[in-house]
PDB file of C-alpha atoms in Angstrom:
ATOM      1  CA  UNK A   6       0.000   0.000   0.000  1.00 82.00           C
ATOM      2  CA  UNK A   7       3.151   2.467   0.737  1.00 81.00           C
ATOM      3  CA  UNK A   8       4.309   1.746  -2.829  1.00 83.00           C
ATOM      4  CA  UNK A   9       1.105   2.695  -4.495  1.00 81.00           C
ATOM      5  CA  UNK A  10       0.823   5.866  -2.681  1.00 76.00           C
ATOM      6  CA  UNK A  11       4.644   6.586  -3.070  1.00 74.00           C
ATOM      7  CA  UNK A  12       3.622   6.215  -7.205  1.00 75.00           C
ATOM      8  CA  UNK A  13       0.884   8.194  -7.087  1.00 71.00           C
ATOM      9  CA  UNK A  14       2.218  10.911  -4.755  1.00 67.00           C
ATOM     10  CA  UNK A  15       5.581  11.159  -7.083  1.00 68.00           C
ATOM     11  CA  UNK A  16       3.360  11.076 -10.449  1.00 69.00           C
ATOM     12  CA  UNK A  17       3.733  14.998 -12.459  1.00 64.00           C
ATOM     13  CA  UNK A  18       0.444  15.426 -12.653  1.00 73.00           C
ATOM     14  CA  UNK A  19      -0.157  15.688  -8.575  1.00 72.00           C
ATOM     15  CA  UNK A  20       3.383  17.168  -7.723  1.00 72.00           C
ATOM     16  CA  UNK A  21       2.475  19.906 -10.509  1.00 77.00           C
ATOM     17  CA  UNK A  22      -1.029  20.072  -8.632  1.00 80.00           C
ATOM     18  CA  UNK A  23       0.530  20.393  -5.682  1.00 80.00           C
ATOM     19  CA  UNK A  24       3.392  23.265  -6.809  1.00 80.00           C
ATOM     20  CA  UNK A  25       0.410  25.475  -8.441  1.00 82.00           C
ATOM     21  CA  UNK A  26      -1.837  24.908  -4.920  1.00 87.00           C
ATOM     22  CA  UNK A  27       1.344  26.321  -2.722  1.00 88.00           C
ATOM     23  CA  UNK A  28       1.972  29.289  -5.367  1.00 86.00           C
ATOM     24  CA  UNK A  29      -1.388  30.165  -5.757  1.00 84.00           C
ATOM     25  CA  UNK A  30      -1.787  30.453  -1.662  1.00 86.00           C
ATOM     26  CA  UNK A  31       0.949  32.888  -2.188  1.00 87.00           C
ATOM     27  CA  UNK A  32      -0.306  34.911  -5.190  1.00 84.00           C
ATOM     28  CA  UNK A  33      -3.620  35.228  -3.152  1.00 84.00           C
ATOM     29  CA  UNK A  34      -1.845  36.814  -0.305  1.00 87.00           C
ATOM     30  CA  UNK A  35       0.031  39.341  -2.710  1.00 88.00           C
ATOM     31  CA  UNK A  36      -3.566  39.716  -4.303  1.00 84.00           C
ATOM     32  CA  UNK A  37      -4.959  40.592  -0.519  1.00 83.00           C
ATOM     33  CA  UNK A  38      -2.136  43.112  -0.078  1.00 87.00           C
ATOM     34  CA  UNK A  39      -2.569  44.566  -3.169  1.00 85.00           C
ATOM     35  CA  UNK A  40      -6.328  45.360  -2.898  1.00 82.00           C
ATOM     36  CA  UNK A  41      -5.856  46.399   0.855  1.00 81.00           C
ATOM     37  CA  UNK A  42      -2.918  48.205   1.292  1.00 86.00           C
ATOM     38  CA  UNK A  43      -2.809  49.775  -2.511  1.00 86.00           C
ATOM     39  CA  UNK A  44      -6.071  49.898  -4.553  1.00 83.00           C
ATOM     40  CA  UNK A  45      -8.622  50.417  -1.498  1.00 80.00           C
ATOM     41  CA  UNK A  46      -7.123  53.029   0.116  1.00 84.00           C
ATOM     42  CA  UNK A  47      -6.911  55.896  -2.590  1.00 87.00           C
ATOM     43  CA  UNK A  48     -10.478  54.807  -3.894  1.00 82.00           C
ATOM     44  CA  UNK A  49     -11.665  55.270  -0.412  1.00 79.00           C
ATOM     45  CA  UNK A  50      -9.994  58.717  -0.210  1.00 84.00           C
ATOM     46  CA  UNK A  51     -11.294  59.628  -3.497  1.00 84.00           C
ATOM     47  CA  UNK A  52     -15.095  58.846  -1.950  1.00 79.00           C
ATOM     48  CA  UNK A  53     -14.426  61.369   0.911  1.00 80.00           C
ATOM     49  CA  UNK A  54     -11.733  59.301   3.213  1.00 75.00           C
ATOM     50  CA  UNK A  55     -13.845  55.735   3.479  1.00 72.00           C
ATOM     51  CA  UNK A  56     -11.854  52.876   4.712  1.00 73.00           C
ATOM     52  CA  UNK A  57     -13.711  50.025   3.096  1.00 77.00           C
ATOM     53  CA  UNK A  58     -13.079  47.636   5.376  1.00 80.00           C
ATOM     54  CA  UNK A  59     -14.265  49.384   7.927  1.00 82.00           C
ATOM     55  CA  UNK A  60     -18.129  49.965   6.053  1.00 86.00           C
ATOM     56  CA  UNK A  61     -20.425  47.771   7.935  1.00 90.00           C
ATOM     57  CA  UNK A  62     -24.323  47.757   9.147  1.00 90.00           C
ATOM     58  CA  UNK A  63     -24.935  46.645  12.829  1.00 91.00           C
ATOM     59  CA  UNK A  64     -27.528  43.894  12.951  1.00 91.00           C
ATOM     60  CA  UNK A  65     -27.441  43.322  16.899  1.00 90.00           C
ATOM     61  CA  UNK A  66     -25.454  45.530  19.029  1.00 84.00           C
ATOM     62  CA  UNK A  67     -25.305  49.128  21.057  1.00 84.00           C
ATOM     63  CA  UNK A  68     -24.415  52.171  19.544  1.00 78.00           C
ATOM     64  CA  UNK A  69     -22.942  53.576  16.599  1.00 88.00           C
ATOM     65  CA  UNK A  70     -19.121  51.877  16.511  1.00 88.00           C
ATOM     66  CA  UNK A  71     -16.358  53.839  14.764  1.00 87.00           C
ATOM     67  CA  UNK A  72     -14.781  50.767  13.041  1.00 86.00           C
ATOM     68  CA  UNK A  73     -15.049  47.097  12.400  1.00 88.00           C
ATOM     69  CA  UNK A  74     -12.867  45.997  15.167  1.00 88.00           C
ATOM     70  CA  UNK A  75     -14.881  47.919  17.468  1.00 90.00           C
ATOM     71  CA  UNK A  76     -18.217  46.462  16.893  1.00 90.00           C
ATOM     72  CA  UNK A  77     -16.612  42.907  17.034  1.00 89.00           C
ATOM     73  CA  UNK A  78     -14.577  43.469  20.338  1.00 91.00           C
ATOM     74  CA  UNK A  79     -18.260  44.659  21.642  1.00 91.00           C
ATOM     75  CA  UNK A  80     -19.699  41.799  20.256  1.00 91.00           C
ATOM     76  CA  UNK A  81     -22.246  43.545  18.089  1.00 91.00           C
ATOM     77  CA  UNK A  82     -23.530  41.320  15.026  1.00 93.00           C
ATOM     78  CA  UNK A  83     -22.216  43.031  11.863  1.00 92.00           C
ATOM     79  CA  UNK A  84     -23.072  42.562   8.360  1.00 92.00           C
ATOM     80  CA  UNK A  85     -19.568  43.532   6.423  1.00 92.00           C
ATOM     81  CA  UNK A  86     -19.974  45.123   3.455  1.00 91.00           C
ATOM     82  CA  UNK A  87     -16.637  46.227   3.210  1.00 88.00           C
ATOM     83  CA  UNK A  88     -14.812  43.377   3.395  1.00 88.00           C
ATOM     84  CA  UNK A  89     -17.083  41.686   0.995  1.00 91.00           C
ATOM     85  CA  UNK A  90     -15.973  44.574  -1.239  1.00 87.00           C
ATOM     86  CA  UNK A  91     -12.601  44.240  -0.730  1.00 83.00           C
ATOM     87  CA  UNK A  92     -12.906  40.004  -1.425  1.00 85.00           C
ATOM     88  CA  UNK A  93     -14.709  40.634  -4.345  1.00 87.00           C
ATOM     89  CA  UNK A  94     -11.993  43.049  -5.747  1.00 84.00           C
ATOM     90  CA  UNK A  95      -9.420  40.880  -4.845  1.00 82.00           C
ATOM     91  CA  UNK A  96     -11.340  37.386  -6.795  1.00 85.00           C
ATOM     92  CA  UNK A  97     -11.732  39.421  -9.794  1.00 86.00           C
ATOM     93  CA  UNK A  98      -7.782  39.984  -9.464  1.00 85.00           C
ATOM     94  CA  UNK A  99      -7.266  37.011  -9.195  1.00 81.00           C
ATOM     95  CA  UNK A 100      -9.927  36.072 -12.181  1.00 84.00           C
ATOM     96  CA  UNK A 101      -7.912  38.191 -14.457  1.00 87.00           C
ATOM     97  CA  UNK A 102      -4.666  37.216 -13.964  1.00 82.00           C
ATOM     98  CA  UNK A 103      -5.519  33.162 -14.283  1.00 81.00           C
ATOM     99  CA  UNK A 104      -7.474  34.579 -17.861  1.00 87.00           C
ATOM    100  CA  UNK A 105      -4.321  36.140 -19.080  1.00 87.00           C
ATOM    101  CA  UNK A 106      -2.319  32.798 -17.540  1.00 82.00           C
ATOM    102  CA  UNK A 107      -4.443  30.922 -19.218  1.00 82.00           C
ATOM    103  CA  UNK A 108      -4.923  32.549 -22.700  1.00 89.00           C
ATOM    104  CA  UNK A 109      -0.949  32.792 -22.241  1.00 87.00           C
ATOM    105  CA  UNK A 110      -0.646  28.901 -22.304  1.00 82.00           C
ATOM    106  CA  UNK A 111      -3.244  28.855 -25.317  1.00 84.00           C
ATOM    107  CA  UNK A 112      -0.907  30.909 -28.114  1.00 88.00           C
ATOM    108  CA  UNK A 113       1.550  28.644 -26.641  1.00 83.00           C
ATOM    109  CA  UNK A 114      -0.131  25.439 -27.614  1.00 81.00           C
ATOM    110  CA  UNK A 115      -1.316  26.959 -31.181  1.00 83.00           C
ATOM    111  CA  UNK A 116       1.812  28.123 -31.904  1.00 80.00           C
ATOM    112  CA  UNK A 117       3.473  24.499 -31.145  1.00 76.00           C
ATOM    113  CA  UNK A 118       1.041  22.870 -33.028  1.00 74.00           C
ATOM    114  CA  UNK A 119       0.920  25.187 -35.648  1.00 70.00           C
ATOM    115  CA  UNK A 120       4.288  25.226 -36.451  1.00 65.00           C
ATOM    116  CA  UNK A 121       5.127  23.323 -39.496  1.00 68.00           C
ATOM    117  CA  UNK A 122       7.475  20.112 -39.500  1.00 70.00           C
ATOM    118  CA  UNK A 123       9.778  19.172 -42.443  1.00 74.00           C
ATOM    119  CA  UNK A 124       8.722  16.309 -44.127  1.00 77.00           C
ATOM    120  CA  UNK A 125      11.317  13.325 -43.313  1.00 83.00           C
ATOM    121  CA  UNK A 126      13.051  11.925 -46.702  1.00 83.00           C
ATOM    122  CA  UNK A 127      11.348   9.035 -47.882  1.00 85.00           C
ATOM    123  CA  UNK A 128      13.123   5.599 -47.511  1.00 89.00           C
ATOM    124  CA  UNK A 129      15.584   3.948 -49.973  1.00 90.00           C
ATOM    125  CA  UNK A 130      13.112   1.692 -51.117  1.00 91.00           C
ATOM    126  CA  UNK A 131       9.953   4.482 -52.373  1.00 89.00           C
ATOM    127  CA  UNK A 132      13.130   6.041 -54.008  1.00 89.00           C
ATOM    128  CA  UNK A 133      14.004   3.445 -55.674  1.00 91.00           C
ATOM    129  CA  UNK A 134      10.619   2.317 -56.428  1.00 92.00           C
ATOM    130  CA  UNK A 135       9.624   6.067 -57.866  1.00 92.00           C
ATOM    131  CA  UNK A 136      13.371   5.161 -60.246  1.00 92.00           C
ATOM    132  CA  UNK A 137      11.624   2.301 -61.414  1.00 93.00           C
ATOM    133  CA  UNK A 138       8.064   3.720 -61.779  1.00 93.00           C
ATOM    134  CA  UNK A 139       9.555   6.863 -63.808  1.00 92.00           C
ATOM    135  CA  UNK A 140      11.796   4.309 -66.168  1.00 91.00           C
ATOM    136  CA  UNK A 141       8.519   2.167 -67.270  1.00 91.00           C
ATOM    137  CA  UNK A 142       6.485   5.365 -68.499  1.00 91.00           C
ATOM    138  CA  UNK A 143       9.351   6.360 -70.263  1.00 89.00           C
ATOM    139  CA  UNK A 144       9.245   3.095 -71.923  1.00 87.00           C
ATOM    140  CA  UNK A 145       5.906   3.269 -72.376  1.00 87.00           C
ATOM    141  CA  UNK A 146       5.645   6.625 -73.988  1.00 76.00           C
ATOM    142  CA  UNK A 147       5.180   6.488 -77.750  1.00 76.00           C
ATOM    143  CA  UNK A 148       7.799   7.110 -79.487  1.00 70.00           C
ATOM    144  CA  UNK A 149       7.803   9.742 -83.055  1.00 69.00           C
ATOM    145  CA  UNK A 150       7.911   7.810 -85.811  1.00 66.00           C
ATOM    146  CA  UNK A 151      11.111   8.362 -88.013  1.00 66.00           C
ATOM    147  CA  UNK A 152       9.188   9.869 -90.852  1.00 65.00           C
ATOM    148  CA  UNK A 153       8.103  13.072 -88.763  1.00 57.00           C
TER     149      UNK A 153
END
């Protein structure tokens, strides 16, 4: 049983499966960044100084809170609109950059399919065969007469 899983855990197909899970845990944390710390903040300054992650409604709770973190250290029951915002930025990050990945790999399999292959030199034997097919219509081509 150790054998067969040693097989299929060293097979390409799941150690590639396994490289492009790690990297894209990665890429979604530089994605996270990205939207939070660099797209986010000048759009919310642009719409008056709103941090996004900190729009929310309070379903259950006291009182107005200033941010997110309040409400949740008081326990209030919040429904976050901003951080949906944010996630929803960052997926269709995310979205795009697997379409141009993707569309990436595509010219790259068209263009290795398209591109053309030199035929191979036929064998000794249709050569000589095409010698021997040429000779016997010359044979049997007529011939002018010797009056013409």
């Amino acid at each position: 049983m150790f054998k067969e899983f040693k097989e299929f855990a060293v097979r390409g197909n799941v150690v590639d499966m396994a490289v492009g899970i790690i990297i894209g845990g990665a890429f979604g944390t530089i994605v996270k960044s990205l939207v939070n710390d660099v797209l986010m903040p000048p759009i919310g300054l642009l719409m008056g100084g709103v941090d996004f992650s900190d729009i929310f409604l309070v379903l259950k709770g006291e009182g107005p809170y200033a941010t997110l973190a309040d409400a949740t250290a008081a326990g209030a029951v919040t429904l976050n609109v901003g951080v949906f915002v944010n996630n929803v930025v960052s997926f269709l990050i995310v979205a795009f950059a697997v379409f141009l990945l993707v569309k990436g790999i595509n010219r790259l399999r068209r263009q290795q399919t398209a591109a053309p292959t030199e035929p191979t030199a036929p064998p000794e034997e249709i050569l000589l065969l095409r010698e021997i097919r040429d000779e016997l219509r010359r044979e049997q081509a007529p011939r002018p007469s010797p009056d013409d």
